Each structure stands twice: as C-alpha cells, then as structure tokens.
C-alpha cells in the first residue's frame, strides 16, 4: 500500500494527520502561481496550489481503490489547509474536498467519513430560488453570462434583419434573462418591430440558478415587457427534459414547421449554457425514447447531443447560437475530472474576490452555484452526473458534423462585447479564435460564443 508520506510535500509528511487538527491556519495563505502571473510571497508551502491539487488527486485515487485508511489521512490534512473562508485556492480546494468526502462516505463504511460528510452536508444545497430582480442582479455580477448574452444578441439581430416574424427558441440556463435586452434592440430597428414568438424549453430538472416563478408567470412578465416596447410577443413553454435530448421540444418544433409555410419567419435557436447537460457518448446511447417520427439516423455510436444537433439541422434554422463554458468534464475518470475542475473552477473563485465582499448574499449565492457544480462533477456518476462540459473545439466539431457552418461576429457586435467588459473588473478579456469569440480571465479561456447557419 502507498505510504502516506510518499504523497505529501516536503515536511508535511512529518505532521500526523490527527495532530494537524491543531494547526494554526492563519499562516496557510498562499497565492496561486498561475502561468504568466507572478506569485505572491508564499506564507505556507503546504497550501501551494500544486500541492493542494496533488493531495486531491491522491485522495481521489485512494477513494477509487477503496483505501479507507489513506483516504482518511489525506482528507484530514486537506481539511486543515483548505479553509472555506480562505483565499480562492483554499475555497476551491475546500469545495472539492467536501465533494470527495461525500463520495467517500457513500462508497465506504467508515464512521469517520460519515461524520465528516454530515459536517459538510451543505455542499450541494444550492436551493435558493431567485426573484426576477435577484436573478438579474446575479447575472450582472460578472460577464460570465453577460458575455454570451451580448455576443449572441448581436449575431441574432444581424441574422433576422428584414424578417417580419422572429421565432426564438430559448435554451438558456438563466430563465430568459437575455430576452429583454434582445427585445429592446429589436424594437428600435429601422423597418419596425416584428412579431416575436418565444418558445422556452421548460426543463423538468432543477439546476442553479433557480427561479421563484413558474414559466407561465415568467411568460406573462416578458409579454408585458415586450408590449411596453411596442413589440407583440407570443410566449409558449414546452415541458421538456435534457435527459432525453429535448426530444419532445424537437418533435413539437418539427410539427410546427410542417404547418408553417410563412417564408418571412426567422427561426432562431439560442443555446446558452444548457447543451452540456444533454447526455454525451460517455453516458448513454440514442434509444427508443426518441420519437419514431424524429427524422434522424441513429447508430450505436450516437449520443443525445449528436441526435439533438441533427434534429436542429432538420429544422433549417436561420441561425443557431451556442454559448458555453470552455472546459471538459466528460471523462469517466474521477481523477481526470478533478484535475479539469481544479484547473478551470479556480477562475470564478478568483474573479469573485475582485468585486464582492465576503459575507454578502450575492457572494454566497454565487459560490453556492460553483459548489453545486463541483459536487456534481466529483461526487456523482451515471445519470446523476449532469455537469458534462465540453471544450469549444469539441462543440465546433459537433456542429460541423451536424452540417452547420460557422459565421463570424460583426465588428459592431465585438464592440458591444468590449464595451460590456469595460463595466467589469480588470482581468476580463476578449479574444477571437477563427469565427468564434472567447471570454477570458487573466488570459485563461472561460466562456465561448459561436454562431452557426445551415450549411
């Protein structure tokens, strides 16, 4: 069996994991040495980001090999160097630690692990339901969502110019928070406002951020807002589930296309951070849950993501916008996912330090959402693990395979994004990668925005 001392940084192996409970945490406040940025003077070698990642990885390996003794030892050490009230490194490590504790407690019989799990049982309880005002404020905290809103709206406005009817299918994680800004822009176009049809996929699964309104109530508010801008809007919600690839949504849209012969109607598919919840190849294969009338060729190698995108292509949309987080959480290996999470989710923890005071409600809600994601990625498997992010390059390949062609963002849209970023803390940036836009934090990719037309 691997010795505990073999996995610890120099001198840390000399500390008993049980004696370490009395360690003074005040001297364990490191600076994260990210590439390209000078590290601050380290006040504690033990809590260096690299050491923390190594300990987390070894802990995951111990859990996977059912080594309860080694798991407990590493968990105790991590519990004392990763404070949930510390710097961004420590808070990230603490969240991953709690997810590992939950995973270990469910898979083992150790009373100590069960006790630790009870102490940290609030890790995944991101249960706050936002009011409309709270959610709008939550979305405005960082450009994490606003970047996608701004880029997507610019691409949509360009694509629907001249159409008298615009049908928007909103597949968004933020409950239509993008739509009011789009309505205001549509209302001021030179040829006059069009009729707007808004279809929302009312996902049956609860994902943070959650809203304290029903979709019917939300629809009423959006219709009234559009009316105040002299825009006529029709709102429809289609109860659907990402677990079956939004099959009912695609089928209803297909049926509507059969009876709609108006050539002056634009079909807009707006996908904002929701497609990565569709099951990928590592989880499930296309099965009989897809309606037989769904005109997509299936094979044993297809995923619901592939089927969904081909279903969209059959609808011949005017434009499809895909915005998502640029990371990869699809591996079936716990260690691989842990490393991906550690090297991506430091970003929101680091960024939040720049603009939200500790103890504020907004910061609590913000970090609760991150913790929910971490817990789902680390502590769960199978159908319960829904956070299955893929990098931009993979989505580009998927869209290309589904017979879509990328279209670039116009200069006016890029300028809008840059102006929006000026409203936020220094550190956020924008870069172009071919036809696509990427939001960055201190040079690291965060969120991508892509726009597509039928090839």
Coordinates of C-alpha atoms in Angstrom, one line a residue:
X1 CA 0.0 0.0 0.0
X2 CA 1.2 3.5 -0.8
X3 CA 2.6 5.2 2.3
X4 CA 1.1 8.5 3.3
X5 CA 4.5 10.2 3.4
X6 CA 5.0 9.5 -0.3
X7 CA 2.3 11.8 -1.5
X8 CA 2.9 14.8 0.8
X9 CA 5.0 17.9 0.0
X10 CA 8.3 18.2 1.9
X11 CA 7.9 18.5 5.7
X12 CA 4.2 18.0 5.6
X13 CA 4.6 14.2 5.9
X14 CA 6.2 14.8 9.3
X15 CA 2.8 16.1 10.6
X16 CA 0.4 13.5 11.9
X17 CA -3.0 14.0 10.1
X18 CA -4.6 13.9 13.5
X19 CA -2.1 16.2 15.2
X20 CA -2.7 18.6 12.3
X21 CA -6.1 19.4 13.6
X22 CA -4.5 21.8 16.0
X23 CA -2.5 23.6 13.3
X24 CA -2.9 27.4 13.1
X25 CA -4.5 28.1 9.7
X26 CA -3.5 31.7 9.7
X27 CA -0.1 31.0 8.2
X28 CA -1.5 28.9 5.4
X29 CA -2.5 31.6 3.0
X30 CA -0.9 31.1 -0.4
X31 CA -1.0 32.9 -3.8
X32 CA -2.0 30.8 -6.8
X33 CA 1.0 30.6 -9.2
X34 CA -0.9 30.7 -12.5
X35 CA 1.2 30.8 -15.7
X36 CA 2.0 34.3 -16.7
X37 CA 1.3 35.9 -13.4
X38 CA 4.0 36.4 -10.7
X39 CA 3.2 34.5 -7.4
X40 CA 3.0 36.5 -4.2
X41 CA 5.3 35.5 -1.4
X42 CA 4.1 32.2 -0.1
X43 CA 3.2 32.1 3.5
X44 CA 2.7 28.4 3.6
X45 CA 4.3 25.8 1.4
X46 CA 1.6 23.2 2.3
X47 CA -1.2 25.2 0.7
X48 CA 0.5 25.9 -2.6
X49 CA -2.0 25.2 -5.4
X50 CA 0.2 22.5 -6.9
X51 CA 0.4 20.6 -3.5
X52 CA -3.3 21.0 -3.0
X53 CA -4.0 19.6 -6.4
X54 CA -1.6 16.7 -5.8
X55 CA -3.3 15.9 -2.5
X56 CA -6.7 16.0 -4.0
X57 CA -5.6 13.7 -6.9
X58 CA -4.1 11.2 -4.4
X59 CA -7.2 11.4 -2.3
X60 CA -9.4 10.6 -5.4
X61 CA -7.1 7.6 -6.2
X62 CA -7.4 6.3 -2.7
X63 CA -11.1 6.6 -2.8
X64 CA -11.2 4.8 -6.2
X65 CA -9.0 2.0 -4.8
X66 CA -11.1 1.7 -1.6
X67 CA -8.2 2.5 0.6
X68 CA -10.1 3.9 3.6
X69 CA -7.1 4.5 5.8
X70 CA -5.2 6.5 3.2
X71 CA -8.3 8.4 2.2
X72 CA -9.0 9.4 5.8
X73 CA -5.4 10.6 6.3
X74 CA -5.4 12.8 3.2
X75 CA -8.9 14.2 4.0
X76 CA -7.8 15.2 7.5
X77 CA -4.7 17.1 6.1
X78 CA -6.8 18.8 3.4
X79 CA -9.4 19.7 5.9
X80 CA -6.8 21.7 7.8
X81 CA -5.1 23.5 4.9
X82 CA -8.2 24.4 2.8
X83 CA -10.4 26.8 4.6
X84 CA -13.9 27.6 3.1
X85 CA -13.2 31.1 4.3
X86 CA -9.7 31.4 2.8
X87 CA -8.3 32.7 -0.4
X88 CA -9.6 31.4 -3.8
X89 CA -7.2 28.4 -3.8
X90 CA -8.4 27.3 -0.4
X91 CA -12.1 27.8 -1.1
X92 CA -11.8 25.8 -4.3
X93 CA -9.9 23.0 -2.6
X94 CA -12.4 23.0 0.3
X95 CA -15.3 22.6 -2.1
X96 CA -13.6 19.7 -3.9
X97 CA -12.7 18.2 -0.5
X98 CA -16.3 18.2 0.6
X99 CA -17.4 16.6 -2.7
X100 CA -14.7 13.9 -2.1
X101 CA -15.9 13.4 1.4
X102 CA -19.5 12.9 0.2
X103 CA -18.3 10.5 -2.5
X104 CA -16.2 8.5 0.0
X105 CA -18.9 8.4 2.6
X106 CA -21.4 6.9 0.1
X107 CA -19.0 4.3 -1.1
X108 CA -17.5 3.2 2.2
X109 CA -18.5 2.2 5.7
X110 CA -16.1 4.4 7.7
X111 CA -17.9 6.1 10.6
X112 CA -15.4 8.9 10.5
X113 CA -16.1 9.6 6.8
X114 CA -19.8 9.5 7.5
X115 CA -19.3 12.0 10.3
X116 CA -17.3 14.3 8.1
X117 CA -19.9 14.1 5.4
X118 CA -22.6 15.2 7.9
X119 CA -20.4 18.2 8.8
X120 CA -20.1 19.2 5.2
X121 CA -23.6 18.1 4.1
X122 CA -24.5 21.5 2.7
X123 CA -22.0 21.3 -0.2
X124 CA -24.6 20.7 -2.9
X125 CA -27.6 22.6 -1.4
X126 CA -27.8 25.4 -3.9
X127 CA -31.5 25.7 -3.2
X128 CA -32.1 29.4 -3.2
X129 CA -34.8 30.5 -5.6
X130 CA -34.2 33.9 -7.1
X131 CA -36.8 36.6 -7.7
X132 CA -36.6 38.2 -11.1
X133 CA -34.7 41.2 -9.6
X134 CA -32.3 38.9 -7.7
X135 CA -31.6 36.8 -10.7
X136 CA -31.0 39.9 -12.9
X137 CA -28.5 41.2 -10.3
X138 CA -26.9 37.7 -10.0
X139 CA -26.4 37.6 -13.8
X140 CA -24.9 41.1 -13.8
X141 CA -22.2 40.2 -11.2
X142 CA -19.7 39.1 -13.8
X143 CA -19.6 38.8 -17.6
X144 CA -19.9 35.0 -17.2
X145 CA -23.4 35.2 -18.6
X146 CA -23.5 38.7 -20.0
X147 CA -20.7 37.9 -22.5
X148 CA -22.9 35.3 -24.1
X149 CA -26.0 37.4 -24.0
X150 CA -24.2 40.3 -25.7
X151 CA -22.4 38.3 -28.4
X152 CA -25.5 36.2 -29.1
X153 CA -27.9 39.1 -29.4
X154 CA -25.6 40.8 -31.9
X155 CA -25.4 37.7 -34.0
X156 CA -29.2 37.2 -33.8
X157 CA -30.0 40.8 -34.8
X158 CA -27.8 40.5 -37.8
X159 CA -29.4 37.2 -38.9
X160 CA -33.0 38.3 -38.6
X161 CA -32.8 41.6 -40.3
X162 CA -35.7 42.1 -42.7
X163 CA -37.9 39.3 -41.2
X164 CA -41.4 40.3 -40.1
X165 CA -41.7 37.3 -37.7
X166 CA -39.0 36.1 -35.4
X167 CA -39.4 32.8 -33.7
X168 CA -36.8 32.5 -30.8
X169 CA -36.3 29.1 -29.2
X170 CA -34.5 29.9 -26.0
X171 CA -32.5 27.0 -24.5
X172 CA -30.9 29.0 -21.7
X173 CA -29.8 28.3 -18.1
X174 CA -30.8 31.8 -16.8
X175 CA -34.6 31.7 -17.4
X176 CA -34.8 34.2 -20.3
X177 CA -32.6 36.9 -18.7
X178 CA -31.2 37.5 -22.1
X179 CA -34.5 38.2 -23.8
X180 CA -35.4 41.8 -22.5
X181 CA -32.2 43.3 -24.0
X182 CA -32.9 41.5 -27.3
X183 CA -36.4 42.8 -27.3
X184 CA -35.2 46.4 -26.8
X185 CA -32.8 46.1 -29.7
X186 CA -35.5 44.5 -31.9
X187 CA -37.9 47.3 -31.0
X188 CA -35.6 50.0 -32.4
X189 CA -34.8 48.5 -35.8
X190 CA -35.5 50.7 -38.8
X191 CA -38.0 48.5 -40.5
X192 CA -40.2 48.5 -37.4
X193 CA -40.7 45.8 -34.7
X194 CA -41.6 42.3 -35.9
X195 CA -43.9 39.8 -34.3
X196 CA -41.8 37.8 -31.8
X197 CA -42.6 34.2 -30.9
X198 CA -40.7 33.0 -27.9
X199 CA -40.6 29.3 -27.2
X200 CA -38.9 28.1 -24.0
X201 CA -37.9 24.6 -23.1
X202 CA -39.3 24.2 -19.6
X203 CA -36.7 21.8 -18.4
X204 CA -38.1 19.5 -15.7
X205 CA -34.8 19.2 -13.9
X206 CA -33.8 21.8 -11.3
X207 CA -30.4 23.4 -12.0
X208 CA -29.0 26.5 -10.3
X209 CA -29.8 29.3 -10.6
X210 CA -33.4 28.5 -9.8
X211 CA -36.3 30.9 -10.2
X212 CA -39.2 31.5 -7.8
X213 CA -41.7 32.0 -10.7
X214 CA -43.4 29.5 -12.9
X215 CA -42.7 29.7 -16.6
X216 CA -46.2 30.8 -17.1
X217 CA -45.7 33.8 -14.8
X218 CA -42.3 34.5 -16.4
X219 CA -44.0 34.5 -19.8
X220 CA -46.6 37.0 -18.7
X221 CA -43.9 39.3 -17.5
X222 CA -42.0 39.0 -20.8
X223 CA -45.1 39.6 -22.9
X224 CA -45.9 42.7 -20.8
X225 CA -42.3 44.0 -21.1
X226 CA -42.4 43.5 -24.9
X227 CA -45.7 45.3 -25.1
X228 CA -44.1 48.3 -23.2
X229 CA -41.6 48.4 -26.1
X230 CA -44.3 48.2 -28.8
X231 CA -43.3 44.7 -29.6
X232 CA -46.0 42.0 -29.9
X233 CA -44.8 38.7 -28.4
X234 CA -46.3 35.3 -28.2
X235 CA -44.9 33.1 -25.4
X236 CA -45.0 29.3 -25.3
X237 CA -43.4 26.8 -22.9
X238 CA -42.8 23.2 -23.9
X239 CA -42.1 21.0 -20.9
X240 CA -39.0 19.0 -21.9
X241 CA -36.0 17.2 -20.4
X242 CA -32.4 17.4 -21.3
X243 CA -32.0 13.8 -20.1
X244 CA -33.7 12.6 -23.4
X245 CA -32.1 15.3 -25.6
X246 CA -35.1 17.6 -25.5
X247 CA -36.8 15.1 -27.7
X248 CA -40.4 16.5 -27.1
X249 CA -39.2 20.0 -27.9
X250 CA -37.6 19.0 -31.2
X251 CA -40.7 17.0 -32.1
X252 CA -43.1 19.9 -31.5
X253 CA -40.9 22.3 -33.4
X254 CA -40.8 19.8 -36.3
X255 CA -44.6 19.5 -36.3
X256 CA -44.9 23.3 -36.2
X257 CA -42.5 23.6 -39.2
X258 CA -44.8 21.3 -41.2
X259 CA -47.8 23.6 -40.9
X260 CA -45.9 26.9 -41.0
X261 CA -45.3 27.9 -44.6
X262 CA -44.5 31.6 -43.9
X263 CA -41.2 32.3 -45.6
X264 CA -40.8 35.6 -43.8
X265 CA -40.4 33.9 -40.4
X266 CA -36.9 33.5 -39.0
X267 CA -36.2 30.6 -36.7
X268 CA -33.6 31.4 -34.0
X269 CA -32.1 28.7 -31.8
X270 CA -30.4 30.3 -28.8
X271 CA -28.4 27.8 -26.7
X272 CA -27.0 29.4 -23.6
X273 CA -25.0 27.0 -21.2
X274 CA -27.7 24.3 -21.4
X275 CA -26.4 21.9 -24.1
X276 CA -23.7 20.4 -21.9
X277 CA -26.5 18.9 -19.8
X278 CA -27.5 16.7 -22.7
X279 CA -26.2 13.2 -22.3
X280 CA -22.9 12.6 -24.2
X281 CA -21.3 9.4 -25.5
X282 CA -19.8 8.5 -22.1
X283 CA -23.3 8.2 -20.6
X284 CA -26.0 6.9 -23.0
X285 CA -26.7 5.8 -26.4
X286 CA -29.7 7.0 -28.5
X287 CA -32.6 4.7 -27.7
X288 CA -36.3 4.3 -28.3
X289 CA -37.0 7.3 -26.2
X290 CA -36.6 9.4 -29.4
X291 CA -39.9 9.6 -31.3
X292 CA -40.1 7.4 -34.3
X293 CA -41.1 10.4 -36.4
X294 CA -37.8 12.1 -35.5
X295 CA -36.0 12.1 -38.8
X296 CA -32.5 11.4 -37.6
X297 CA -30.4 8.4 -38.5
X298 CA -29.3 6.7 -35.3
X299 CA -26.4 4.4 -34.6
X300 CA -24.8 2.7 -31.7
X301 CA -22.2 5.4 -31.5
X302 CA -24.6 8.3 -31.4
X303 CA -25.3 10.4 -28.3
X304 CA -28.3 12.6 -27.5
X305 CA -26.0 15.6 -28.3
X306 CA -25.5 14.3 -31.8
X307 CA -29.1 13.5 -32.3
X308 CA -30.3 16.8 -30.9
X309 CA -28.0 18.8 -33.2
X310 CA -29.1 16.8 -36.3
X311 CA -32.7 17.4 -35.2
X312 CA -32.0 21.2 -35.1
X313 CA -30.4 21.0 -38.6
X314 CA -33.5 19.3 -40.0
X315 CA -35.5 22.4 -38.8
X316 CA -33.4 24.5 -41.1
X317 CA -33.0 27.4 -38.6
X318 CA -32.0 30.9 -39.7
X319 CA -29.2 30.9 -37.0
X320 CA -28.1 28.8 -34.1
X321 CA -26.0 30.4 -31.3
X322 CA -24.1 28.1 -28.9
X323 CA -22.6 29.7 -25.8
X324 CA -21.0 27.5 -23.1
X325 CA -18.1 27.2 -20.6
X326 CA -14.8 26.2 -22.2
X327 CA -13.8 23.1 -20.1
X328 CA -14.0 19.3 -20.3
X329 CA -15.8 17.4 -17.6
X330 CA -16.8 14.4 -19.6
X331 CA -14.2 11.9 -18.6
X332 CA -15.3 8.7 -16.8
X333 CA -12.1 9.0 -14.8
X334 CA -12.7 10.8 -11.4
X335 CA -9.1 11.9 -11.3
X336 CA -9.3 13.5 -14.8
X337 CA -12.5 15.3 -13.9
X338 CA -11.0 16.5 -10.7
X339 CA -7.9 17.9 -12.5
X340 CA -10.1 19.6 -15.1
X341 CA -12.3 21.1 -12.3
X342 CA -9.3 22.3 -10.3
X343 CA -7.8 24.0 -13.3
X344 CA -11.0 25.6 -14.5
X345 CA -13.1 26.4 -11.5
X346 CA -10.4 28.5 -9.8
X347 CA -11.5 31.2 -12.2
X348 CA -14.9 32.1 -10.6
X349 CA -13.4 31.9 -7.1
X350 CA -10.5 34.1 -8.1
X351 CA -12.8 36.6 -10.0
X352 CA -15.3 36.9 -7.2
X353 CA -12.6 38.3 -4.9
X354 CA -12.3 41.3 -7.2
X355 CA -15.8 42.6 -6.8
X356 CA -17.8 41.0 -4.0
X357 CA -17.2 41.4 -0.2
X358 CA -17.0 38.3 1.9
X359 CA -20.3 37.6 3.7
X360 CA -22.5 39.3 1.1
X361 CA -25.6 37.4 0.0
X362 CA -24.6 37.7 -3.6
X363 CA -21.3 36.1 -3.0
X364 CA -22.9 33.3 -1.0
X365 CA -25.3 32.6 -3.9
X366 CA -22.5 32.8 -6.4
X367 CA -20.2 30.4 -4.6
X368 CA -23.1 28.0 -3.8
X369 CA -23.6 27.6 -7.6
X370 CA -19.9 26.8 -8.0
X371 CA -20.1 24.3 -5.2
X372 CA -23.1 22.6 -6.8
X373 CA -21.2 22.2 -10.0
X374 CA -18.1 20.8 -8.2
X375 CA -20.2 18.4 -6.2
X376 CA -22.0 17.1 -9.3
X377 CA -18.7 16.7 -11.2
X378 CA -16.8 14.9 -8.4
X379 CA -19.3 13.2 -6.1
X380 CA -21.7 11.7 -8.7
X381 CA -21.7 9.2 -11.6
X382 CA -24.1 7.9 -14.2
X383 CA -27.3 9.8 -14.9
X384 CA -26.9 11.8 -11.7
X385 CA -23.7 13.5 -13.1
X386 CA -25.2 16.1 -15.4
X387 CA -22.4 18.6 -15.5
X388 CA -20.7 17.3 -18.6
X389 CA -18.9 20.3 -20.1
X390 CA -17.1 20.0 -23.4
X391 CA -14.5 22.4 -24.8
X392 CA -15.2 24.7 -27.7
X393 CA -13.2 22.6 -30.1
X394 CA -15.5 19.6 -29.4
X395 CA -18.7 21.6 -29.9
X396 CA -17.3 23.1 -33.1
X397 CA -16.7 19.6 -34.4
X398 CA -20.2 18.5 -33.3
X399 CA -21.8 21.4 -35.1
X400 CA -19.7 20.8 -38.3
X401 CA -20.6 17.1 -38.2
X402 CA -24.3 18.1 -38.0
X403 CA -23.9 20.1 -41.2
X404 CA -23.7 23.6 -39.8
X405 CA -21.3 26.3 -40.9
X406 CA -19.8 28.8 -38.5
X407 CA -20.4 32.5 -39.2
X408 CA -18.3 35.3 -37.7
X409 CA -19.4 38.0 -35.4
X410 CA -19.7 41.5 -36.9
X411 CA -17.5 44.3 -35.7
X412 CA -20.4 46.1 -34.1
X413 CA -21.1 43.0 -32.0
X414 CA -17.5 42.7 -31.0
X415 CA -17.5 46.3 -29.9
X416 CA -20.6 45.7 -27.9
X417 CA -18.9 42.9 -26.0
X418 CA -15.8 45.0 -25.4
X419 CA -18.0 47.9 -24.0
X420 CA -19.8 45.4 -21.7
X421 CA -16.4 44.1 -20.4
X422 CA -15.4 47.7 -19.6
X423 CA -18.2 47.7 -17.0
X424 CA -16.5 44.9 -15.0
X425 CA -13.3 44.4 -13.1
X426 CA -9.9 44.4 -14.7
X427 CA -8.8 40.9 -15.6
X428 CA -11.7 40.0 -18.0
X429 CA -10.7 40.0 -21.7
X430 CA -11.9 39.0 -25.1
X431 CA -10.1 37.1 -27.9
X432 CA -11.1 35.8 -31.3
X433 CA -10.4 32.2 -32.4
X434 CA -11.3 32.0 -36.1
X435 CA -15.0 32.8 -36.3
X436 CA -15.6 32.5 -32.6
X437 CA -15.4 34.7 -29.5
X438 CA -13.9 33.7 -26.2
X439 CA -14.2 35.4 -22.8
X440 CA -11.0 35.2 -20.8
X441 CA -10.0 35.8 -17.1
X442 CA -6.3 36.8 -16.8
X443 CA -5.7 35.1 -20.2
X444 CA -7.4 31.8 -19.4
X445 CA -10.4 30.7 -21.5
X446 CA -13.7 30.9 -19.6
X447 CA -16.7 31.0 -22.0
X448 CA -17.0 30.7 -25.7
X449 CA -19.7 32.1 -28.1
X450 CA -20.3 30.6 -31.6
X451 CA -22.9 31.3 -34.3
X452 CA -24.0 28.8 -37.0
X453 CA -26.1 28.6 -40.1
X454 CA -27.3 25.6 -42.0
X455 CA -24.5 24.5 -44.4

